[in-house]
């Protein structure tokens, strides 16, 4: 609302000083100023979004402030949702670590191991430096490679010999 009065003041002063022709120049000046101001607000908003800065709540009113408030609210909701998901993931990992059975998190398309609990590491001889090693590199059975190639994960792969114990058989399920 303050800008409305500033623009009205500029237009009225231009009309009083220059007459009819002055008001045209004043309109051009006001329009140029308004375009520049909107461009500045938009570039400031885009820079904050690209830099992922925490934006402060706007103190003014208007269309730009409403847009900034909406973006801030959405960012806060996303941040809270990500925090909840991270807590859930930590809980699931703790639960899987406590399981007596071996558990792996494997990429479906490549078979790369993302995470494993202590039992699975012992059963498969996985060392801490074996990041993103493929399951079929650890278990060199041809049926495992064929199972990943076919992508038929509805059927479990049963009775695969463990690499470190001949008496231990593995049953592999993908959830």
C-alpha angles and dihedrals in degrees: 000000000000090000090055091059092045091052092046090050092050092048094047093047091049091050092050094047103037104019123216096342092050093058090059090054090045091052089050091049093048092047092049091049092049093049090049092048092050091047090051092050092047094049091048090051093047092048091052091049094047093047090047089228120169103251121216119233109268115251097202130071130236142075096309092048091050090051092048091048091051092049092048091050092049092048091051091049091049091048091051092047091050090050091052091048092050090052091049091049091051089051093050091048091050090050092048091047090056094052116109090217122077114259129191134183106215133182108246097216099045106018090234114158112239099174139357136181124237094264093054091046090054093045095048099034092240113171124201090255093059095092115165093359113160120248092229089057090058096041106042097193117132092221090062092053091047090049091055092043093053093046091213096143095158089084116062121231106238136197102012112165115245113238096233102037123042091197093057120085124194128217112202122204127174114208 
